[in-house]
PDB file of C-alpha atoms in Angstrom:
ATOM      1  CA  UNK G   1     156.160 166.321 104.030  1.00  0.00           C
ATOM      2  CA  UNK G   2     153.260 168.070 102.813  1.00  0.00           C
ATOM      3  CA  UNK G   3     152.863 164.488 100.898  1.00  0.00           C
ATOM      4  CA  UNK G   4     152.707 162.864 104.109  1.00  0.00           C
ATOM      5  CA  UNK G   5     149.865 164.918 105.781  1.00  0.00           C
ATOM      6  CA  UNK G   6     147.707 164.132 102.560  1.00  0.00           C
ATOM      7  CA  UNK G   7     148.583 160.242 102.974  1.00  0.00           C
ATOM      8  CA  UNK G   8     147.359 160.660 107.100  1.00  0.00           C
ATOM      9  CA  UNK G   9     144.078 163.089 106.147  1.00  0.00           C
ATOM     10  CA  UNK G  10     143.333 160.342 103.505  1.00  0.00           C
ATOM     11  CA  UNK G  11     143.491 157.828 105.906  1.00  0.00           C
ATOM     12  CA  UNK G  12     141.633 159.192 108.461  1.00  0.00           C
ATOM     13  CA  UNK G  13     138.636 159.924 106.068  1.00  0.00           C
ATOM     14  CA  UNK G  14     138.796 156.176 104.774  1.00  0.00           C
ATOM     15  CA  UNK G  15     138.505 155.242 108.540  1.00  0.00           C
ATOM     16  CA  UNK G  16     135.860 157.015 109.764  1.00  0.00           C
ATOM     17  CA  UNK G  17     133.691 155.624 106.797  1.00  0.00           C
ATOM     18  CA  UNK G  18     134.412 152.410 107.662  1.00  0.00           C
ATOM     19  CA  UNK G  19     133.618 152.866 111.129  1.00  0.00           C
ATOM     20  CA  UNK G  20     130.398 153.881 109.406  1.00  0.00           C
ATOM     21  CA  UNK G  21     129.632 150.290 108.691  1.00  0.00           C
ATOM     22  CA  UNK G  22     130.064 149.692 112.273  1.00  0.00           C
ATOM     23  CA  UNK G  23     126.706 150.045 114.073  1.00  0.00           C
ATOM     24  CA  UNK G  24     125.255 149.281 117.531  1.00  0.00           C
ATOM     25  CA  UNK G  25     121.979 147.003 117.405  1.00  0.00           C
ATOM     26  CA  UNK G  26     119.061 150.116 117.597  1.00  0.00           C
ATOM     27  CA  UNK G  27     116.603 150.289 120.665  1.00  0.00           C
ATOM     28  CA  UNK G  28     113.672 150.270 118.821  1.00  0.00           C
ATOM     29  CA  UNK G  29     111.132 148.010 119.875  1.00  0.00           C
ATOM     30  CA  UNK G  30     107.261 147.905 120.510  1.00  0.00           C
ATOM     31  CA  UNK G  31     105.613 151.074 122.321  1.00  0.00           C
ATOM     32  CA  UNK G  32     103.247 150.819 124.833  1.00  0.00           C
ATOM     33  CA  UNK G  33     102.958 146.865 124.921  1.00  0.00           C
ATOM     34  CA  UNK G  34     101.283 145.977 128.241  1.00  0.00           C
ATOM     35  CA  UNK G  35     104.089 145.569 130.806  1.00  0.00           C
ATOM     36  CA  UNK G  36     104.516 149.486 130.198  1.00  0.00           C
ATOM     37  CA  UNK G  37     104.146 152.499 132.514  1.00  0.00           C
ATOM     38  CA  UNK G  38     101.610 153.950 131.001  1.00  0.00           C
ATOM     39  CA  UNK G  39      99.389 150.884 130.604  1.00  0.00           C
ATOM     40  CA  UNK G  40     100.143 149.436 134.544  1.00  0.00           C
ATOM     41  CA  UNK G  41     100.079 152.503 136.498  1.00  0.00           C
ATOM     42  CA  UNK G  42      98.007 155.288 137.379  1.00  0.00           C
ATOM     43  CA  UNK G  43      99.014 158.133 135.590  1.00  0.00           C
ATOM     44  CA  UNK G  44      97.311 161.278 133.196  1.00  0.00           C
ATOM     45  CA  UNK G  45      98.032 162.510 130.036  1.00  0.00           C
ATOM     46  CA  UNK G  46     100.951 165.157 131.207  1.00  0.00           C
ATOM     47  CA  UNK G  47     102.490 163.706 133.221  1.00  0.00           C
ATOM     48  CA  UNK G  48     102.871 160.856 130.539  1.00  0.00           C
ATOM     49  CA  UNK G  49     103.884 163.467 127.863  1.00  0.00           C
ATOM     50  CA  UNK G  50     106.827 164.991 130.326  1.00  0.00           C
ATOM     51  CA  UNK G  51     108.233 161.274 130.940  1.00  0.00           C
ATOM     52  CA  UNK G  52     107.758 160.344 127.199  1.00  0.00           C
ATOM     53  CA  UNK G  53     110.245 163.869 126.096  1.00  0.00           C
ATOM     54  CA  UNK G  54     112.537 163.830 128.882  1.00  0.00           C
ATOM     55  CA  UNK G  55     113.343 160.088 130.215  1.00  0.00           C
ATOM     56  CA  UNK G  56     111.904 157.516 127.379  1.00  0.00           C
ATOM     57  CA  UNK G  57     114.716 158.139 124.829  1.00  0.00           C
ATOM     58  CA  UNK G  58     117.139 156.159 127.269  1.00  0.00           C
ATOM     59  CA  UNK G  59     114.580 154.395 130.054  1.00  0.00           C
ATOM     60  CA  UNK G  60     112.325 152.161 127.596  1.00  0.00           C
ATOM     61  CA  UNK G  61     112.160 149.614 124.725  1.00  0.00           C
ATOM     62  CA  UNK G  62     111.801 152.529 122.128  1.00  0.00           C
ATOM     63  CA  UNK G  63     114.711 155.322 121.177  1.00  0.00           C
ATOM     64  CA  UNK G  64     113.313 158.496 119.089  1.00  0.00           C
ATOM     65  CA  UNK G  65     116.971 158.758 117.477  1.00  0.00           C
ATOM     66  CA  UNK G  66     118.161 162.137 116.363  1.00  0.00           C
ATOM     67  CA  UNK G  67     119.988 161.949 112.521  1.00  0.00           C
ATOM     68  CA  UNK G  68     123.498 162.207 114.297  1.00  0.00           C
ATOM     69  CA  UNK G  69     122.707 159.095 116.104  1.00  0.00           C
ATOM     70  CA  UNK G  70     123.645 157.182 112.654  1.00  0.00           C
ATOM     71  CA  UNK G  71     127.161 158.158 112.959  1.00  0.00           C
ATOM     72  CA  UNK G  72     129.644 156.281 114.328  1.00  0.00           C
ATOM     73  CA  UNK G  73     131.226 156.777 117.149  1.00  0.00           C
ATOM     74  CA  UNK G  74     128.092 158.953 118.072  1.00  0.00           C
ATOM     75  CA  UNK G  75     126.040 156.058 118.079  1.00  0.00           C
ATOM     76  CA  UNK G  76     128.152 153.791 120.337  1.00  0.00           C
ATOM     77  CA  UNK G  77     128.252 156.448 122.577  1.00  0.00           C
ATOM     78  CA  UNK G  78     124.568 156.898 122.562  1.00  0.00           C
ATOM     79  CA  UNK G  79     124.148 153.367 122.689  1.00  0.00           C
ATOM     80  CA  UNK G  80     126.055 152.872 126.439  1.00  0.00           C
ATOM     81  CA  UNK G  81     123.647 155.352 127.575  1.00  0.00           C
ATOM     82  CA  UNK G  82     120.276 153.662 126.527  1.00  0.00           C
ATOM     83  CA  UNK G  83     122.044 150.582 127.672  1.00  0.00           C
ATOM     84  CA  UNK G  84     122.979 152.234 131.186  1.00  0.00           C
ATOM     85  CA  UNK G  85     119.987 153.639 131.625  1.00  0.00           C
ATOM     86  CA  UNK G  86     117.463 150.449 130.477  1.00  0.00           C
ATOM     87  CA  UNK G  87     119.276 148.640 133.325  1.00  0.00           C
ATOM     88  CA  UNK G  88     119.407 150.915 135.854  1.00  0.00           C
ATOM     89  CA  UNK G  89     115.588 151.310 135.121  1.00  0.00           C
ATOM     90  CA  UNK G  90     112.869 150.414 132.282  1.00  0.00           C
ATOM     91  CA  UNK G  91     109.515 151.854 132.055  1.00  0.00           C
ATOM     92  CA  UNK G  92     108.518 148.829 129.320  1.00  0.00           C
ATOM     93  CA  UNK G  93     109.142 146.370 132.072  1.00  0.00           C
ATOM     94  CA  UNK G  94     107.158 148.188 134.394  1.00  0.00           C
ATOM     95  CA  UNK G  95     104.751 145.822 134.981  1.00  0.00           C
ATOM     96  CA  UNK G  96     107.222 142.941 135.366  1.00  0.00           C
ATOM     97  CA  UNK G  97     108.652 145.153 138.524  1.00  0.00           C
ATOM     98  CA  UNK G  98     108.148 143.859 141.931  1.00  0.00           C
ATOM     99  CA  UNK G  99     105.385 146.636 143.846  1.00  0.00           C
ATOM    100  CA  UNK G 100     108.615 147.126 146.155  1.00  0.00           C
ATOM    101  CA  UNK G 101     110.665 148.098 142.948  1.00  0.00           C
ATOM    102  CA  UNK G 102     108.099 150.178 141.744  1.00  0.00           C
ATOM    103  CA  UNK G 103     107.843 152.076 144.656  1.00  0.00           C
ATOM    104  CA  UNK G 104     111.285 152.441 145.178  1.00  0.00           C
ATOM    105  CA  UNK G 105     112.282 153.449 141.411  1.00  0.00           C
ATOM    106  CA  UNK G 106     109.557 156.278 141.881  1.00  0.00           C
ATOM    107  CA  UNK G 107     110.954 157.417 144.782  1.00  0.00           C
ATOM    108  CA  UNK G 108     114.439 157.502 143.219  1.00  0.00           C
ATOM    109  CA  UNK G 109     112.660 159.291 140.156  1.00  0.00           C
ATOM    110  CA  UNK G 110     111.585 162.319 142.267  1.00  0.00           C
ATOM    111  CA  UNK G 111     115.214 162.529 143.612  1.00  0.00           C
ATOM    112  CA  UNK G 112     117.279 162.142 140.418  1.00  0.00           C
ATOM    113  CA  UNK G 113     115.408 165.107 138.945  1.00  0.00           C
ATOM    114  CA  UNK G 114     114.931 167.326 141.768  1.00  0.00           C
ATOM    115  CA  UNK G 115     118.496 167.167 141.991  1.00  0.00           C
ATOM    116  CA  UNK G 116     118.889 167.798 138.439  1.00  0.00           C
ATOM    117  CA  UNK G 117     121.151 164.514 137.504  1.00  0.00           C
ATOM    118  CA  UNK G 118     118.580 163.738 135.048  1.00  0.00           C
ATOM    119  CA  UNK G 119     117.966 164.143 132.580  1.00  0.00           C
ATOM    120  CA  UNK G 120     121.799 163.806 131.732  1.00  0.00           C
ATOM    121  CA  UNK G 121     123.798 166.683 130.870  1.00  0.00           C
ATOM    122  CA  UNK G 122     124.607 165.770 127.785  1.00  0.00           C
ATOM    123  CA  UNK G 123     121.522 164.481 126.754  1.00  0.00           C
ATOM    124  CA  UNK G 124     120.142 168.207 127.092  1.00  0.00           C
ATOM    125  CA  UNK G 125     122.780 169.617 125.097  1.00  0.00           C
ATOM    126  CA  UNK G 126     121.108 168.538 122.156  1.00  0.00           C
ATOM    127  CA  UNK G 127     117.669 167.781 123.607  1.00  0.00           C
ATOM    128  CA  UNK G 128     116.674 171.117 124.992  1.00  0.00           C
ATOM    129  CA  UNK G 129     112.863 170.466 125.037  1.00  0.00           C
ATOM    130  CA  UNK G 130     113.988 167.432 127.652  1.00  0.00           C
ATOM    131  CA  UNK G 131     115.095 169.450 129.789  1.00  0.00           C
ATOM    132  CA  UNK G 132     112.372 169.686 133.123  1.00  0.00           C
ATOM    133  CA  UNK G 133     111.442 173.401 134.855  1.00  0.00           C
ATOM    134  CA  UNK G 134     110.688 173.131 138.140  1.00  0.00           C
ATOM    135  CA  UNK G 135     106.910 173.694 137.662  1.00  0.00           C
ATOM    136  CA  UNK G 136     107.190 170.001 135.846  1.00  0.00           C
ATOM    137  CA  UNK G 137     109.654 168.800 138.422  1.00  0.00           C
ATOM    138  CA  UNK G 138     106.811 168.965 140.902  1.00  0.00           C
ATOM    139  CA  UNK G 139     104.481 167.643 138.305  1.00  0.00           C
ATOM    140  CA  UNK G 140     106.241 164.347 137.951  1.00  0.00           C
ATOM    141  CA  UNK G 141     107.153 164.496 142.078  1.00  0.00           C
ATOM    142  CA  UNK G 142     103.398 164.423 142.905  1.00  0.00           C
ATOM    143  CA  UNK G 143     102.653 161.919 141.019  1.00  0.00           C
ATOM    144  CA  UNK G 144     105.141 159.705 141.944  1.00  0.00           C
ATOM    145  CA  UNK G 145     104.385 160.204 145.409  1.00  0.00           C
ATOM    146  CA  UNK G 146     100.734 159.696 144.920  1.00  0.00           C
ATOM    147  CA  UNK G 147     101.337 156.817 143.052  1.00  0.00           C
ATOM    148  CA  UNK G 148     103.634 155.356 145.319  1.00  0.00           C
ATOM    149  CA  UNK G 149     100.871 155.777 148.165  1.00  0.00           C
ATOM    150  CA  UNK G 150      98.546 154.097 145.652  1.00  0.00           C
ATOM    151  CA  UNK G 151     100.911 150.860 145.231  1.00  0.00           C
ATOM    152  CA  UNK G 152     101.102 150.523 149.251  1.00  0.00           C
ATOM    153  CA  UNK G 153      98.124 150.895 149.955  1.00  0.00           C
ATOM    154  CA  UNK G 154      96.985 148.451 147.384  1.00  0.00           C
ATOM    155  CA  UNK G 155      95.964 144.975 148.027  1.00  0.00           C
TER     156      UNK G 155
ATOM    157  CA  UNK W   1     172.606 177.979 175.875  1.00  0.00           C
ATOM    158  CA  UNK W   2     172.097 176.229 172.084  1.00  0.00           C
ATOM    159  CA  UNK W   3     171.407 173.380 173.757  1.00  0.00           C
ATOM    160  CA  UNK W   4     168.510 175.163 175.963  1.00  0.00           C
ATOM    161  CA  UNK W   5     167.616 176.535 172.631  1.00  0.00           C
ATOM    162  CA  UNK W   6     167.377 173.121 171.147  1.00  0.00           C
ATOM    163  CA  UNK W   7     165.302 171.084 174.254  1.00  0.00           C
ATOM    164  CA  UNK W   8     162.537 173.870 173.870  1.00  0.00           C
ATOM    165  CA  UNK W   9     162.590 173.356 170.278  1.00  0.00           C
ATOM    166  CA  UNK W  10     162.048 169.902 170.544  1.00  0.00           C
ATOM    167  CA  UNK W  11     159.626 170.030 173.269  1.00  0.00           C
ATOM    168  CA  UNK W  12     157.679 173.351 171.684  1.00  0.00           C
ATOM    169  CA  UNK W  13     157.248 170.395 168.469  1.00  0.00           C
ATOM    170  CA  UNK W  14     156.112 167.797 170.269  1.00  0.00           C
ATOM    171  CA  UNK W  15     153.495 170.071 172.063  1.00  0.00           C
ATOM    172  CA  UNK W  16     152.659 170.862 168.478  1.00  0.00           C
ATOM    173  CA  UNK W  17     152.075 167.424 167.220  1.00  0.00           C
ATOM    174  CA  UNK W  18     150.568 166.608 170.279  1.00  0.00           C
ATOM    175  CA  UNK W  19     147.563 169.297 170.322  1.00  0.00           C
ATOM    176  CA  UNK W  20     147.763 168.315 166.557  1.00  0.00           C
ATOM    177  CA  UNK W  21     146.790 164.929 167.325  1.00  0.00           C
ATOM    178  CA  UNK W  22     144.533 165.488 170.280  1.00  0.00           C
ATOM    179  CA  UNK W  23     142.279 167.904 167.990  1.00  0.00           C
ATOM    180  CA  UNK W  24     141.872 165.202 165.513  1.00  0.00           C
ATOM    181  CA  UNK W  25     140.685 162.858 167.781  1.00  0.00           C
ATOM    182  CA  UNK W  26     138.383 165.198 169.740  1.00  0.00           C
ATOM    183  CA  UNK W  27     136.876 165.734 166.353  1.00  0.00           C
ATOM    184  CA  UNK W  28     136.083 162.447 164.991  1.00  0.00           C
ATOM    185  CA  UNK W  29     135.151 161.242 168.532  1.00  0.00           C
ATOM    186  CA  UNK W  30     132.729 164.042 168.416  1.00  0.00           C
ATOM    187  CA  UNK W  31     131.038 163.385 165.913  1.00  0.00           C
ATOM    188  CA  UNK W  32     130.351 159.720 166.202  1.00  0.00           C
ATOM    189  CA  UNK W  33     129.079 161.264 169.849  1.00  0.00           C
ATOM    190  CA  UNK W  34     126.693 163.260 168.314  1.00  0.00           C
ATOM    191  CA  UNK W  35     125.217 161.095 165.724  1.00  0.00           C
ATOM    192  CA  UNK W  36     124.921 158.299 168.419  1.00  0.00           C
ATOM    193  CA  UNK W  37     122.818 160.729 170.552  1.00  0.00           C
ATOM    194  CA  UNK W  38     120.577 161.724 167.835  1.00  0.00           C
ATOM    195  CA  UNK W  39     119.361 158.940 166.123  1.00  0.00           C
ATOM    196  CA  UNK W  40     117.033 157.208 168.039  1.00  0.00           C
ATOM    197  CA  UNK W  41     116.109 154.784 164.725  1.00  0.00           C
ATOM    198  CA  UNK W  42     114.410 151.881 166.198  1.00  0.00           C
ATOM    199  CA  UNK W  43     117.195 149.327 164.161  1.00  0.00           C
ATOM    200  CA  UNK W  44     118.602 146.411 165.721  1.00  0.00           C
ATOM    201  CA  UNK W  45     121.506 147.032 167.508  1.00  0.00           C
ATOM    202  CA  UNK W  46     124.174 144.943 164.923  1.00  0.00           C
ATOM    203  CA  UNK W  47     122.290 146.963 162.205  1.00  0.00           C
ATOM    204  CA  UNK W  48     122.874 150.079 163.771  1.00  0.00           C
ATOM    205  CA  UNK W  49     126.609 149.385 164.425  1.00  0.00           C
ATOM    206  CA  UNK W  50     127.287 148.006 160.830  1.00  0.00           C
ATOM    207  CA  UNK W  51     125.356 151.946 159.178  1.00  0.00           C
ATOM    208  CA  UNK W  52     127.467 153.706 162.483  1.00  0.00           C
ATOM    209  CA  UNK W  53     130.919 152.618 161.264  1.00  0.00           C
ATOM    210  CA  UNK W  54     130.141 152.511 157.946  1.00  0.00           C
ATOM    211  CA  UNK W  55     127.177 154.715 156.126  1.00  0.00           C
ATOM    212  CA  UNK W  56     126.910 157.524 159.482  1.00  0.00           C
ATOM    213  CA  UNK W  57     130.088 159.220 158.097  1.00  0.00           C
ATOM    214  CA  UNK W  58     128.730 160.466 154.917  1.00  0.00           C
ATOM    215  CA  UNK W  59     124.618 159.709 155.406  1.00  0.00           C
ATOM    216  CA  UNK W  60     124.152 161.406 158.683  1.00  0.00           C
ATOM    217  CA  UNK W  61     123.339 165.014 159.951  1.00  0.00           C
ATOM    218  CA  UNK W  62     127.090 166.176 160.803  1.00  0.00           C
ATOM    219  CA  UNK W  63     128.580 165.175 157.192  1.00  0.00           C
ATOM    220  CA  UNK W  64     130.231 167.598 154.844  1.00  0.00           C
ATOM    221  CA  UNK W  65     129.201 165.165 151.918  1.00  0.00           C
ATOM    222  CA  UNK W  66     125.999 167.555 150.710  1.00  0.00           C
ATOM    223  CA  UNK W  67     125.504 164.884 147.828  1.00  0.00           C
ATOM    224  CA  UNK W  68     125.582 161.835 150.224  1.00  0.00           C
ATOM    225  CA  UNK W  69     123.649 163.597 152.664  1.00  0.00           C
ATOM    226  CA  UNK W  70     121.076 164.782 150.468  1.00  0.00           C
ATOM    227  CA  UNK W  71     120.541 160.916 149.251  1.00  0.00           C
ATOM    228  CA  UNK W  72     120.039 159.937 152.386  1.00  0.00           C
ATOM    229  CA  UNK W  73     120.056 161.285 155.890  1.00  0.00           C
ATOM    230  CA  UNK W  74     119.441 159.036 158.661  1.00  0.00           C
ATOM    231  CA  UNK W  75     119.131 161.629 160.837  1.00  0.00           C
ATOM    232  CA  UNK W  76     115.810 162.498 159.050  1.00  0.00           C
ATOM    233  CA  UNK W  77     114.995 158.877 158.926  1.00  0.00           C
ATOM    234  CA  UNK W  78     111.921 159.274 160.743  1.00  0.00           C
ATOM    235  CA  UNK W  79     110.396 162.102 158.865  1.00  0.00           C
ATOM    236  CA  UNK W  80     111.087 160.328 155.724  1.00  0.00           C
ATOM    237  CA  UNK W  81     107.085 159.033 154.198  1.00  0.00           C
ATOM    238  CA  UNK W  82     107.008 155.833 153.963  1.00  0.00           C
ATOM    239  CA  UNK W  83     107.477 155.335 150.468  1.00  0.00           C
ATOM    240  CA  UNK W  84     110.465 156.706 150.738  1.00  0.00           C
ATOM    241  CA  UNK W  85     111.972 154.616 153.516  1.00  0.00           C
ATOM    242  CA  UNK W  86     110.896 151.722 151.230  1.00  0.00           C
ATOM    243  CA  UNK W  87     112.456 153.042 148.584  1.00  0.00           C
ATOM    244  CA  UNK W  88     115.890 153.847 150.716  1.00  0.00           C
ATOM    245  CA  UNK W  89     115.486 150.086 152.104  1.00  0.00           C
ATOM    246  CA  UNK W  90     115.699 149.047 148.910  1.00  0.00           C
ATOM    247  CA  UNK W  91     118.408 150.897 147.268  1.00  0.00           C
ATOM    248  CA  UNK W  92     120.338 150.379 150.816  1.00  0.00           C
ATOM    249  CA  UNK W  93     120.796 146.344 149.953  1.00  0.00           C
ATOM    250  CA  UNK W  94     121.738 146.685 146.327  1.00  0.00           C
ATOM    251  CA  UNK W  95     123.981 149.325 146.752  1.00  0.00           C
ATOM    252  CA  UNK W  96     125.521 147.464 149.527  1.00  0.00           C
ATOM    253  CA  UNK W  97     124.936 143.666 147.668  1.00  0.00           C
ATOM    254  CA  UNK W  98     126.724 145.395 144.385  1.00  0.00           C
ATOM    255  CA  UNK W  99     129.616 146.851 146.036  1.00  0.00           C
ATOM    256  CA  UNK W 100     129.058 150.589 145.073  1.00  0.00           C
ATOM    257  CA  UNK W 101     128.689 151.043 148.671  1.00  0.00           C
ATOM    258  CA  UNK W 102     130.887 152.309 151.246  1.00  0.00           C
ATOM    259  CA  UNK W 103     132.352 153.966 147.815  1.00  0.00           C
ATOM    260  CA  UNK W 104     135.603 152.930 146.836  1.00  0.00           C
ATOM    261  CA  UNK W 105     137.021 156.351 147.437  1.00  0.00           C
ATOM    262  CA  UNK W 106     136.025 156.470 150.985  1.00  0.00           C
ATOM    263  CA  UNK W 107     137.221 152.670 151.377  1.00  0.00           C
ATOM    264  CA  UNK W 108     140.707 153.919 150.331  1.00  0.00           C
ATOM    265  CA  UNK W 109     140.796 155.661 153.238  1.00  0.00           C
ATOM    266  CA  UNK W 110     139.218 153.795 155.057  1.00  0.00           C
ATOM    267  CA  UNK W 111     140.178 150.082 154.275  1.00  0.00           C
ATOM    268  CA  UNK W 112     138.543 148.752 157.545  1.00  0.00           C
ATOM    269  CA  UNK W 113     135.226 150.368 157.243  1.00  0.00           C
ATOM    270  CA  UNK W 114     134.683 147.838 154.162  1.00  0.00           C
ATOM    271  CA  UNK W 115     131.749 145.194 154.634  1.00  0.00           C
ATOM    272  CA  UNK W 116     132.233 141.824 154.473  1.00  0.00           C
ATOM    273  CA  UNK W 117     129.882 138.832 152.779  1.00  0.00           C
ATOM    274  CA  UNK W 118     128.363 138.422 156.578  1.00  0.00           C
ATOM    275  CA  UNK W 119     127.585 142.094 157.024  1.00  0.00           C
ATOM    276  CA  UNK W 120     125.965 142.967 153.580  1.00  0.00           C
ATOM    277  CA  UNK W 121     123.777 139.351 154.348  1.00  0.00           C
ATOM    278  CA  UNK W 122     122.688 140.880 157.705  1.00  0.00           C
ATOM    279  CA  UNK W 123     121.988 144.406 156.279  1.00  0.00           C
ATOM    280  CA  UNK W 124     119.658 142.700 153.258  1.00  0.00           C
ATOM    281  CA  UNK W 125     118.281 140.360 155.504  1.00  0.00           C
ATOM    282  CA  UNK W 126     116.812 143.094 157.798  1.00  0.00           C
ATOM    283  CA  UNK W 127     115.786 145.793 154.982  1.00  0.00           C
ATOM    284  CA  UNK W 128     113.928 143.178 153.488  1.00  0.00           C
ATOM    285  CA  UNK W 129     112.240 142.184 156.959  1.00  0.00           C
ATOM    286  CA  UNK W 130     111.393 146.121 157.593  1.00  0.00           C
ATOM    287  CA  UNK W 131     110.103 146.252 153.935  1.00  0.00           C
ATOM    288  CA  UNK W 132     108.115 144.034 154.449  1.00  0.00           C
ATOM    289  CA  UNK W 133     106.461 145.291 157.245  1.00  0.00           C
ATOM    290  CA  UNK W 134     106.248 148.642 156.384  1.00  0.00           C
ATOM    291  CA  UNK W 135     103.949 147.339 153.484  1.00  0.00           C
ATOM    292  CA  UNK W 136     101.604 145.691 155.568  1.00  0.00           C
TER     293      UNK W 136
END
């Protein structure tokens, strides 16, 4: 018996450092390129900094992965996230973004954070410094308003 | 005598079911009163039947859905900026175009409130047209 549960913990251990050599391709592309945010719209320095800590990691071209990320199954499950959230909206393909989906995405940005479903939950568990007061709520609120304004009323 | 007993039973359950019934009805045909009286949206009228029987139950004023009612309100339609009805345009199509929308949890229970091809073409069509011209 006490054979067997040796044979099973043995096994175990083997496969989670195989799984090891299992990894999902890394989000780690070029910052700042030109279809980005930050070079197409109108936007200032802290506003930039609070999008950069709190939505970036999982809405653009570049992860800043956390150690545990190299472990598998953490990084598969990290992975579907950045994946989720790339689609669902992109800040490096900004520029490529109709004015219609710009102004709708910021629009949806004010809501999703206002009503606190993002950041994700369990992205602040371990990303603490993401997570937004509302003093920065606001912040990112007016400015997505005022750039909204900007985009419609622009030629 | 156990037969009286019995008939007033029988009728007393009926009366029951009955009032039962009639409550429901004077509920839901309540509501759909209400929210027809209040929104005054300037949509077309097969537009505005299409979001009546199937986004008004959850994305109107007399919802219980806080969530779906907080995402959108047509009741508030026309305080909304205009970014933001832009923005509700938009998500309005693809939510509808991608399915997520009547969710599949209220389409359970309500199997006939489901849109068809026809209806999400006619929805798109017409938030693109309003787009459109609320970026002009």
């Amino acid at each position: 018996m006490k054979k067997t549960i040796r044979l099973v913990f043995y096994f175990l251990v083997l496969g989670f450092i195989i799984l090891q050599f299992f990894q999902p391709d890394k989000n780690l592309g070029d910052t700042n390129l030109h279809d980005d945010l930050f070079q197409v719209a109108t936007i200032d320095g802290s506003v930039k900094t609070l999008l950069e800590n709190s939505c970036y990691d999982c809405h653009s071209n570049h992860t800043k992965y956390p150690w545990y990320s190299y472990i598998s199954p953490v990084s598969f499950f990290l992975n579907k996230h950045i994946v989720e959230g790339k689609a669902e909206l992109n800040f490096s393909d900004w520029g490529i973004y109709s004015k219609i989906d710009r102004i709708s995405h910021l629009d949806d940005i004010c809501d999703a954070i206002s009503d606190g479903k993002m950041p994700l939950g369990s992205y602040l568990i371990l990303h603490k410094d993401a997570s937004l007061s509302e003093e920065n709520i606001k912040k990112i609120c007016d400015w997505a308003e005022t750039e909204g304004m900007r985009l419609l009323k622009e030629e | 005598m156990k037969r009286l007993v019995s008939g007033v039973l029988t009728l007393g359950i009926i009366a029951l079911l009955g009032a039962f019934t009639f409550n429901i009805n004077s509920k839901e045909l309540n509501t759909t009163a209400n929210t027809q009286d209040e929104l005054n949206l300037g949509f077309p009228d097969d537009v505005k039947k299409i979001l009546k029987t199937s986004c008004f139950d959850c994305h109107s004023a007399a919802s219980k859905n806080i969530k779906a009612k907080g995402a959108l309100n047509f009741n508030k339609w026309n305080d909304y900026k205009t970014t933001k009805k832009i923005g509700k345009l938009n998500d309005l199509c693809e939510l509808v175009q991608d399915g997520d929308m009547p969710t599949s949890k209220y389409l359970k229970k309500y199997p006939d409130k489901k849109l068809n091809e026809e209806q999400v073409k006619l929805i798109c069509d017409w938030t693109k047209k309003e787009i459109n011209s609320l970026m002009e």
